[in-house]
Tab-separated table of C-alpha atoms and ligand atoms in Angstrom:
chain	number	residue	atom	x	y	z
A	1	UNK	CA	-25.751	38.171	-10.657
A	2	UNK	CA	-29.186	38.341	-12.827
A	3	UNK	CA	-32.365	36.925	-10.968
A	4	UNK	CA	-32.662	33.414	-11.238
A	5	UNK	CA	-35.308	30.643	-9.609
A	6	UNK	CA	-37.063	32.197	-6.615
A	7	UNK	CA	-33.913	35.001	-6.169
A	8	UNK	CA	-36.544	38.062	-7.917
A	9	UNK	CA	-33.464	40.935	-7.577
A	10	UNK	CA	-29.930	40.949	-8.950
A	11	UNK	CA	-27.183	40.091	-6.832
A	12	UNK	CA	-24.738	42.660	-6.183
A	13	UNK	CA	-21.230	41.540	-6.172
A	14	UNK	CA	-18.228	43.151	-5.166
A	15	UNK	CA	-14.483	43.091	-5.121
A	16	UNK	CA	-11.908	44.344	-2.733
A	17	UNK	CA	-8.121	43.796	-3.846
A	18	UNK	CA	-4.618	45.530	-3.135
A	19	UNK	CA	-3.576	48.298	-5.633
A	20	UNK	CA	-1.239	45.796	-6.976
A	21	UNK	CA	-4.060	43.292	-7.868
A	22	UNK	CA	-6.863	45.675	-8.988
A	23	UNK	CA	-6.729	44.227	-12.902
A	24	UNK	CA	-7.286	40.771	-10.950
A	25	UNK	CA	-10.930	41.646	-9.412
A	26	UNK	CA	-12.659	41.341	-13.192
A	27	UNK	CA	-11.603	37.573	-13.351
A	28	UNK	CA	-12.613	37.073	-9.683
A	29	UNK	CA	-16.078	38.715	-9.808
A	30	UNK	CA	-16.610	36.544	-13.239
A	31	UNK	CA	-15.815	33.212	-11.322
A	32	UNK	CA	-17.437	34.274	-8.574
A	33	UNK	CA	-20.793	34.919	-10.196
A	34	UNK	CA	-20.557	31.769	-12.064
A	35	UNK	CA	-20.518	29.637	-8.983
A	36	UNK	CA	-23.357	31.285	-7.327
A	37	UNK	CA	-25.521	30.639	-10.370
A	38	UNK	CA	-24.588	26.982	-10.743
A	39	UNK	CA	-25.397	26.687	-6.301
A	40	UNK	CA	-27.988	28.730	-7.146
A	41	UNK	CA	-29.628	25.973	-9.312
A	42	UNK	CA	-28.319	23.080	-7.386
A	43	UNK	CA	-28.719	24.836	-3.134
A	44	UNK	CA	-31.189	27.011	-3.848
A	45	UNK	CA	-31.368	30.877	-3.520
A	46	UNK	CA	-27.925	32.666	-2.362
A	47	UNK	CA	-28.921	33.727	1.374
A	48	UNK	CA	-27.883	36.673	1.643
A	49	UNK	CA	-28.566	40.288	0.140
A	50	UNK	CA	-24.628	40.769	-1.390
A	51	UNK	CA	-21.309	39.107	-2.199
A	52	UNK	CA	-17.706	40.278	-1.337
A	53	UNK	CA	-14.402	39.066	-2.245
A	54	UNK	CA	-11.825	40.381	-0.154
A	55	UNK	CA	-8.415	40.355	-0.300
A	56	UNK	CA	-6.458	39.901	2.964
A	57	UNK	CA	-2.685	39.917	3.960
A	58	UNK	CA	-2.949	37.448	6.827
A	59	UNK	CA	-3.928	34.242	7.808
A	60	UNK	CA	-6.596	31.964	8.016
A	61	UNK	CA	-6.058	32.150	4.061
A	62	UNK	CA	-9.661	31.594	3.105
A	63	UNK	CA	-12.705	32.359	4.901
A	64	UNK	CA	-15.773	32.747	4.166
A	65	UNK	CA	-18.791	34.153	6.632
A	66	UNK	CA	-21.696	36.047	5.844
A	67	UNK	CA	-21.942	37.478	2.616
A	68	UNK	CA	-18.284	38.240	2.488
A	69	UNK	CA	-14.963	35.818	1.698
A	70	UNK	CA	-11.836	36.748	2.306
A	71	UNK	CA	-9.062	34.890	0.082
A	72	UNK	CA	-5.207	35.551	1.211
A	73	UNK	CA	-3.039	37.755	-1.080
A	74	UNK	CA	-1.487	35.244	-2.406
A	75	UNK	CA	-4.202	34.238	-4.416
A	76	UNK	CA	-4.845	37.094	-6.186
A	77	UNK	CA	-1.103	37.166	-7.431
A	78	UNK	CA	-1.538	33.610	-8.928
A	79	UNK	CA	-1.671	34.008	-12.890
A	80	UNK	CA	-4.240	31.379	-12.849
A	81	UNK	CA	-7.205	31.905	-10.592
A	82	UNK	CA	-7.831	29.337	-7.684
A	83	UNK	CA	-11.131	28.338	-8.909
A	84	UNK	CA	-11.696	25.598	-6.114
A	85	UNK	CA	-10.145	27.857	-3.550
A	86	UNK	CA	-13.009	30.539	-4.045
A	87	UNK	CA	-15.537	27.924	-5.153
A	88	UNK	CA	-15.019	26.449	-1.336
A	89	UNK	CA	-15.252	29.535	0.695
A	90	UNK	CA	-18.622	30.913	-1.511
A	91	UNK	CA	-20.038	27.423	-0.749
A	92	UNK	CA	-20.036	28.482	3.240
A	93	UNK	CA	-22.468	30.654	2.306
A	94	UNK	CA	-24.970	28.498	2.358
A	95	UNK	CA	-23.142	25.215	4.081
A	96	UNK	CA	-21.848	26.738	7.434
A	97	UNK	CA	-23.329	30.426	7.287
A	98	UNK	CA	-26.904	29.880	6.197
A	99	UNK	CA	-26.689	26.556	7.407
A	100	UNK	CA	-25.108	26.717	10.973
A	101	UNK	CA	-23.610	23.391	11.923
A	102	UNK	CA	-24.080	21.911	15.291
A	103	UNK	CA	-22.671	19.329	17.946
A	104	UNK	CA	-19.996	16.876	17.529
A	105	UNK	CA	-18.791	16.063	14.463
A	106	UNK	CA	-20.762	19.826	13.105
A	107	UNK	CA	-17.653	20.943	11.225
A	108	UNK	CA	-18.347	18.422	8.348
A	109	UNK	CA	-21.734	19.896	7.698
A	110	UNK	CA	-19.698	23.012	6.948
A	111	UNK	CA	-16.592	22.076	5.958
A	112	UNK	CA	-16.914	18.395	3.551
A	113	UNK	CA	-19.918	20.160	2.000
A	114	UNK	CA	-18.065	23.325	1.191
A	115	UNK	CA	-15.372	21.069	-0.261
A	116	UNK	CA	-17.519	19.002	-2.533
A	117	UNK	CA	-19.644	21.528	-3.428
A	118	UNK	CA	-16.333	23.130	-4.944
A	119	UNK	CA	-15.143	19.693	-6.329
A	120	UNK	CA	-18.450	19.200	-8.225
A	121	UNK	CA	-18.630	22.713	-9.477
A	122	UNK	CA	-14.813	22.435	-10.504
A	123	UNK	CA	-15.521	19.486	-12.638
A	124	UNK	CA	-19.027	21.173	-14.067
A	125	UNK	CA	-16.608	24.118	-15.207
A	126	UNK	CA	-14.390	22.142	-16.840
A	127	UNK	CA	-16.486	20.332	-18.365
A	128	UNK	CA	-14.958	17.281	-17.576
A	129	UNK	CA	-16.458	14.479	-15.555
A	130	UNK	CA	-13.335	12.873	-14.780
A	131	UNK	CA	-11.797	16.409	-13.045
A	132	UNK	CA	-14.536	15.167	-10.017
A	133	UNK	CA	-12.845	11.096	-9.993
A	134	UNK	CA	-9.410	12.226	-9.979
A	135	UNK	CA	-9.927	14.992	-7.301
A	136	UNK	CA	-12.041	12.143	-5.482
A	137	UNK	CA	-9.174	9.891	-5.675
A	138	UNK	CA	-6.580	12.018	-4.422
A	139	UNK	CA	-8.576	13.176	-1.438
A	140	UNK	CA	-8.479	9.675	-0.460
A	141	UNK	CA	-5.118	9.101	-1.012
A	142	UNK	CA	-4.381	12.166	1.471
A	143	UNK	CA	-6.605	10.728	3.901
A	144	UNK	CA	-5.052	7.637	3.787
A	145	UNK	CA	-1.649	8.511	4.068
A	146	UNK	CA	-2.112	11.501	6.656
A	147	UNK	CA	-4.406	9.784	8.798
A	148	UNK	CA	-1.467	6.438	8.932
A	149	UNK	CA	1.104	9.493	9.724
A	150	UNK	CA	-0.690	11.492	12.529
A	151	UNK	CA	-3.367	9.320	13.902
A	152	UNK	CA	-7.255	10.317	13.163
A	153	UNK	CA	-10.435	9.694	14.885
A	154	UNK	CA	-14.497	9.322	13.171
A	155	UNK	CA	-16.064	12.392	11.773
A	156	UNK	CA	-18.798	11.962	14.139
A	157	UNK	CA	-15.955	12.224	17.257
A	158	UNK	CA	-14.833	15.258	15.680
A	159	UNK	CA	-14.828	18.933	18.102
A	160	UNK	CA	-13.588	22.374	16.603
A	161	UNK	CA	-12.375	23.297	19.824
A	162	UNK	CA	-9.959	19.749	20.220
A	163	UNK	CA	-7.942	19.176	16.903
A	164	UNK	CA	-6.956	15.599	16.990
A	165	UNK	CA	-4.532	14.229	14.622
A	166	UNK	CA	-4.995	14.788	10.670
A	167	UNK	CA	-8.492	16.447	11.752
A	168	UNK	CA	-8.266	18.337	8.307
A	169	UNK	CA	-7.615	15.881	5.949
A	170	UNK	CA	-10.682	13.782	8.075
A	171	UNK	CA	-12.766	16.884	7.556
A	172	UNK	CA	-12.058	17.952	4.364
A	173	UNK	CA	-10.544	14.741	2.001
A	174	UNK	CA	-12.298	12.141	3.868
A	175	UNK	CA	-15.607	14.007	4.729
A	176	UNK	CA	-16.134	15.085	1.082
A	177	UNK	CA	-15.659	11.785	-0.178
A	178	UNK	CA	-18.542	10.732	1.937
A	179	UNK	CA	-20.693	12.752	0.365
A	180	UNK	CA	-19.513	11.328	-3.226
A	181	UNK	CA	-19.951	8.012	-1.795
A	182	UNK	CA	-23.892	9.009	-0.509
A	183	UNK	CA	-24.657	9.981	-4.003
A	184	UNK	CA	-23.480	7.142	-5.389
A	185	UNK	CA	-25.575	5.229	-2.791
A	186	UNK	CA	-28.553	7.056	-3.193
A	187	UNK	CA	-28.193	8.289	-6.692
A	188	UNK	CA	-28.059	11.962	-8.329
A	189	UNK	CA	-31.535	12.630	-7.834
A	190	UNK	CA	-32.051	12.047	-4.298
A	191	UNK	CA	-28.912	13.348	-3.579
A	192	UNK	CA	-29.290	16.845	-5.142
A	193	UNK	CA	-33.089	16.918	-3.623
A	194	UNK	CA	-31.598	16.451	0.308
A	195	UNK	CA	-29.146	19.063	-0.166
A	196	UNK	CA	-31.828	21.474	-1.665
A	197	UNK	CA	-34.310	19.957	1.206
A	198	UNK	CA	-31.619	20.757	3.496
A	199	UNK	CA	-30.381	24.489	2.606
A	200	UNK	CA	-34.768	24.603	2.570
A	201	UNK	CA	-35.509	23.415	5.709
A	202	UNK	CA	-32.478	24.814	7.749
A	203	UNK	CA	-31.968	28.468	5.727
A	204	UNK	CA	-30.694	30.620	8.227
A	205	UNK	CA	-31.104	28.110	11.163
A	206	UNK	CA	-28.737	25.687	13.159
A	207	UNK	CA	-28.522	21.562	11.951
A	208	UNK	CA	-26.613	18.443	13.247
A	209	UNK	CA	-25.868	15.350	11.334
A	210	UNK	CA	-28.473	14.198	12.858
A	211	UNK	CA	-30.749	15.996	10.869
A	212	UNK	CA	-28.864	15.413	7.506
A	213	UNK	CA	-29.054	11.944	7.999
A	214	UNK	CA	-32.756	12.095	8.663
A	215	UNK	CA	-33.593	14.073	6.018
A	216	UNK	CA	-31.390	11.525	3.935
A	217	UNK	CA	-33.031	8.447	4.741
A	218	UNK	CA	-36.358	10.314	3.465
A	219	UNK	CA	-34.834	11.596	0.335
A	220	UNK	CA	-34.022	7.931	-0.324
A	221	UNK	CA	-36.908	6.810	0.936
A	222	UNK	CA	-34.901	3.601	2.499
A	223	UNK	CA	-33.047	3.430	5.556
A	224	UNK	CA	-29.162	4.565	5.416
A	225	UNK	CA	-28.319	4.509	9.175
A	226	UNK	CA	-25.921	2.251	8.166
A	227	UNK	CA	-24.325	4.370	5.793
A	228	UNK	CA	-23.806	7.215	8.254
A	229	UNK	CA	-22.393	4.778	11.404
A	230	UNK	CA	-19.907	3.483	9.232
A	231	UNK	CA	-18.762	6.445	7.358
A	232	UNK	CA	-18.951	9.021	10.015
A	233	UNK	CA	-18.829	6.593	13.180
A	234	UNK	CA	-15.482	5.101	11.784
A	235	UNK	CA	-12.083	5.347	11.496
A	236	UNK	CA	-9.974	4.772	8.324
A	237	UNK	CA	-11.651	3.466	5.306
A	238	UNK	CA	-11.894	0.215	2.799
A	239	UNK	CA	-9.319	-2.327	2.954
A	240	UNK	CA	-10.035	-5.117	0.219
A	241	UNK	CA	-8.376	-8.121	-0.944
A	242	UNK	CA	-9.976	-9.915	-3.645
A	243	UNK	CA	-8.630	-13.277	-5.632
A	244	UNK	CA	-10.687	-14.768	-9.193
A	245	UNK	CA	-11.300	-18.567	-10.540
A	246	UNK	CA	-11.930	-18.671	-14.243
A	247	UNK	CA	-14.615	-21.383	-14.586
A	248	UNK	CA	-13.302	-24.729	-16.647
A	249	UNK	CA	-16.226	-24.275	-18.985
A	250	UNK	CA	-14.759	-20.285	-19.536
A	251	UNK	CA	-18.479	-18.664	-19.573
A	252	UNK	CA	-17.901	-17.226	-15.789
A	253	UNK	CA	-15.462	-16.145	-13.170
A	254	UNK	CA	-15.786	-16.636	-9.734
A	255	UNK	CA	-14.631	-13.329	-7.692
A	256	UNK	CA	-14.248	-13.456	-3.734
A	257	UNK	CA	-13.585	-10.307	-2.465
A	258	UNK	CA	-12.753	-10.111	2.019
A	259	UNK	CA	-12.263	-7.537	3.926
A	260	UNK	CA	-11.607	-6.822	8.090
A	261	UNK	CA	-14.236	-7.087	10.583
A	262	UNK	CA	-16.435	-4.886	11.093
A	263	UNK	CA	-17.106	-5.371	7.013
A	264	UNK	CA	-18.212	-2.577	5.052
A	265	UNK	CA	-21.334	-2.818	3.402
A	266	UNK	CA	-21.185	-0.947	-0.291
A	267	UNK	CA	-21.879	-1.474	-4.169
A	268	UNK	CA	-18.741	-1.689	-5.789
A	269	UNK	CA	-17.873	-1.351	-9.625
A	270	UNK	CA	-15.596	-4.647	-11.037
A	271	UNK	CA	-13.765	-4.548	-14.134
A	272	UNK	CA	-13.004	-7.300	-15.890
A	273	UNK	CA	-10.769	-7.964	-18.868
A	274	UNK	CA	-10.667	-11.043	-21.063
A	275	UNK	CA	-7.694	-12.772	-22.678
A	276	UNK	CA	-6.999	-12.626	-25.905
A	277	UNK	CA	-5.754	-10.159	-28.165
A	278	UNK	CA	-9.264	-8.195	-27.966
A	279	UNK	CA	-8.499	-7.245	-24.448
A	280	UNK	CA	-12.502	-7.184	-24.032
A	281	UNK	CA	-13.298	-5.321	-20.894
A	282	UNK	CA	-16.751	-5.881	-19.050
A	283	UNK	CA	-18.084	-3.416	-16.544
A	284	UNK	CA	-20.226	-5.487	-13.552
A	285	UNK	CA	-21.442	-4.085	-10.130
A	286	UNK	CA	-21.303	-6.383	-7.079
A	287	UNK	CA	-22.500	-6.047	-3.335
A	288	UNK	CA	-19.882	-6.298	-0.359
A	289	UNK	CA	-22.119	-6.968	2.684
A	290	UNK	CA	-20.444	-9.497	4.901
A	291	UNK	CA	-16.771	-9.552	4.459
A	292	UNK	CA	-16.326	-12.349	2.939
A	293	UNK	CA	-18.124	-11.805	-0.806
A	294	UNK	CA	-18.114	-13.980	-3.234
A	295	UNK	CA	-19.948	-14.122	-6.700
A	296	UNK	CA	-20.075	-15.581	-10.234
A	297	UNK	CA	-19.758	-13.022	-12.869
A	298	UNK	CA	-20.919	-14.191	-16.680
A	299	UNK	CA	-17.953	-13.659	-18.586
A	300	UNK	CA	-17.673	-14.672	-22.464
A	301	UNK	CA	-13.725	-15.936	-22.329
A	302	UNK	CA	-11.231	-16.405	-19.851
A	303	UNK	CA	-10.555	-13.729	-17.636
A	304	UNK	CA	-6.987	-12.059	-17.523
A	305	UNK	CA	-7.527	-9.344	-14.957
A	306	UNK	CA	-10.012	-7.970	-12.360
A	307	UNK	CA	-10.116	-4.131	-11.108
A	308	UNK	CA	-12.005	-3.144	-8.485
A	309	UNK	CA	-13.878	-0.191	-8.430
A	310	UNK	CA	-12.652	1.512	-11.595
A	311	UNK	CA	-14.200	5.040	-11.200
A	312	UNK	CA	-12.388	5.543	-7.969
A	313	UNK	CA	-15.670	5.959	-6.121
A	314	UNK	CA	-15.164	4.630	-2.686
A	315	UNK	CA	-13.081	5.731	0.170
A	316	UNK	CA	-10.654	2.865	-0.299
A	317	UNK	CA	-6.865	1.629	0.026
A	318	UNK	CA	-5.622	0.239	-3.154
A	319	UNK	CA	-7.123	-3.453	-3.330
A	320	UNK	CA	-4.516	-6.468	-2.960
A	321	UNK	CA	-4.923	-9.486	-4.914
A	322	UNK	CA	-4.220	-12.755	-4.194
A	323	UNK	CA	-3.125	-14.528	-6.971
A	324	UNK	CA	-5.678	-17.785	-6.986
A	325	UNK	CA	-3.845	-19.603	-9.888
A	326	UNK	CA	-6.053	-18.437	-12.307
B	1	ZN	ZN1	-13.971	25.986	4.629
């Protein structure tokens, strides 16, 4: 990989395969230097002096420490390279390696970040915007149905040396989706500068969440305390119901939206379609703060339908709706 940023001398990757899989190391090395560029620009400088990909015949499947990944054999037979697979284990590199996770709850430092990072490079490659919403959308639905099968407990509870219940899919689905849902929150800017801030300030040291979320609040420059207790500090996700009124005079809708105590507090996204052959659909952003929301949205017709959080942003359970009469 060329010198970029404040990297002043090339990269040198390499590529370790079976016989059998030797014409497979070109497409590897390609991907491989592609993702370092575009963490490069986003993480800052790759830490270390080289890259290898190694193939292995064995279990753990993927790993990545320092300035090596090993990716199982299997992947290197696949006709159609794993780009997420090998996007997650370079991203240790800096989020796990570089970056060595401490304390309770440490392995989402490493292991959520290594998983979005992946997820936002995957969509970035593709091109495709929507490749990040529909991966964020089934990581949720994995959380949601593995952590109802096996049990789960908070990120924050979590210890690599006591697995407890669907530990992966609240380290990996659930934990990434926390970080889509603190961008979201704090916006692309802010976001992107506390991870750069972060691989800064920690480069070849030891953090806890406790310093991410530090850091965090002054990237926003507002207090999100609140954001990590109930994200990390929690159990489970969103659980919404949510009915609508159309107004007699037809110029508004009134939308009440309840959840469980303790209520999450988050910005959600509302679609709303109008009657009528049109179909007109409005886009509106509301405020869940106390469980029991509800607000008048201008609307230029009667309204036929409501959907909640379109994008898929939000670590939550499909909304029910109470039909109001409407
Ligand atoms: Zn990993």
């Amino acid at each position: 990989v060329a010198p970029a940023g404040e990297r002043t001398a090339p990269l040198p990757l390499s590529c370790y395969t079976f016989p059998a899989h030797r014409d497979r190391a070109a497409a590897f090395l390609r991907e491989a230097a592609a993702i370092i560029r575009y963490y490069e620009r986003l993480f800052g400088p790759y830490p270390y002096e080289k890259l290898a990909v190694v193939e292995i015949p064995l279990f753990p499947g993927g790993y990545g420490t320092t300035s090596f990944v090993m990716l199982i054999d299997e992947s290197f037979a696949e006709r159609r390279l794993d780009r997420e697979f090998l996007a997650h284990e370079i991203a240790h590199q800096w989020w796990g390696n570089s970056v060595f996770p401490q304390g309770l709850g440490a392995a989402w430092l490493s292991e959520a970040f290594a998983n979005y990072s992946a997820w936002i490079y995957g969509a970035a490659a593709g091109g495709n915007p929507r490749v990040l919403t529909r991966r964020v959308a089934r990581a949720a639905a994995v959380f949601f149905k593995e952590a109802a099968a096996e049990g789960e407990e908070a990120i924050l509870e979590t210890d690599v040396y006591r697995p407890v219940g669907a530990r992966d899919a609240v380290l990996y689905e659930k934990g990434a989706v926390v970080l889509h849902m603190l961008r979201r929150e704090m916006g692309d800017a802010a976001f992107f500068r506390l991870l750069r801030e972060f691989a800064d300030r920690h480069r070849h040291g030891k953090a806890a969440i406790a310093d991410f979320q530090r850091l965090a609040g002054e990237a926003a420059g507002r207090d999100l305390d609140w954001f990590f207790a109930q994200w990390l500090g929690r159990t489970g996700g969103m659980a919404l119901t949510y009915s609508f009124r159309n107004a007699p005079e037809g110029n508004r809708v009134r939308l009440r939206v309840s959840q469980p105590a303790p209520a999450y507090r988050a910005d959600v996204g509302v679609l709303v379609e109008l009657e009528g052959s049109a179909g007109e659909v409005r886009e509106h952003r509301i405020r869940l703060r106390t469980g029991q929301d509800e607000v008048d949205l201008p609307v230029a017709g009667r309204v036929r339908s409501v959907v909640l959080d379109p994008d898929g942003d939000l670590l939550m359970k499909p909304p029910r709706w109470l039909d109001e009469g409407a």
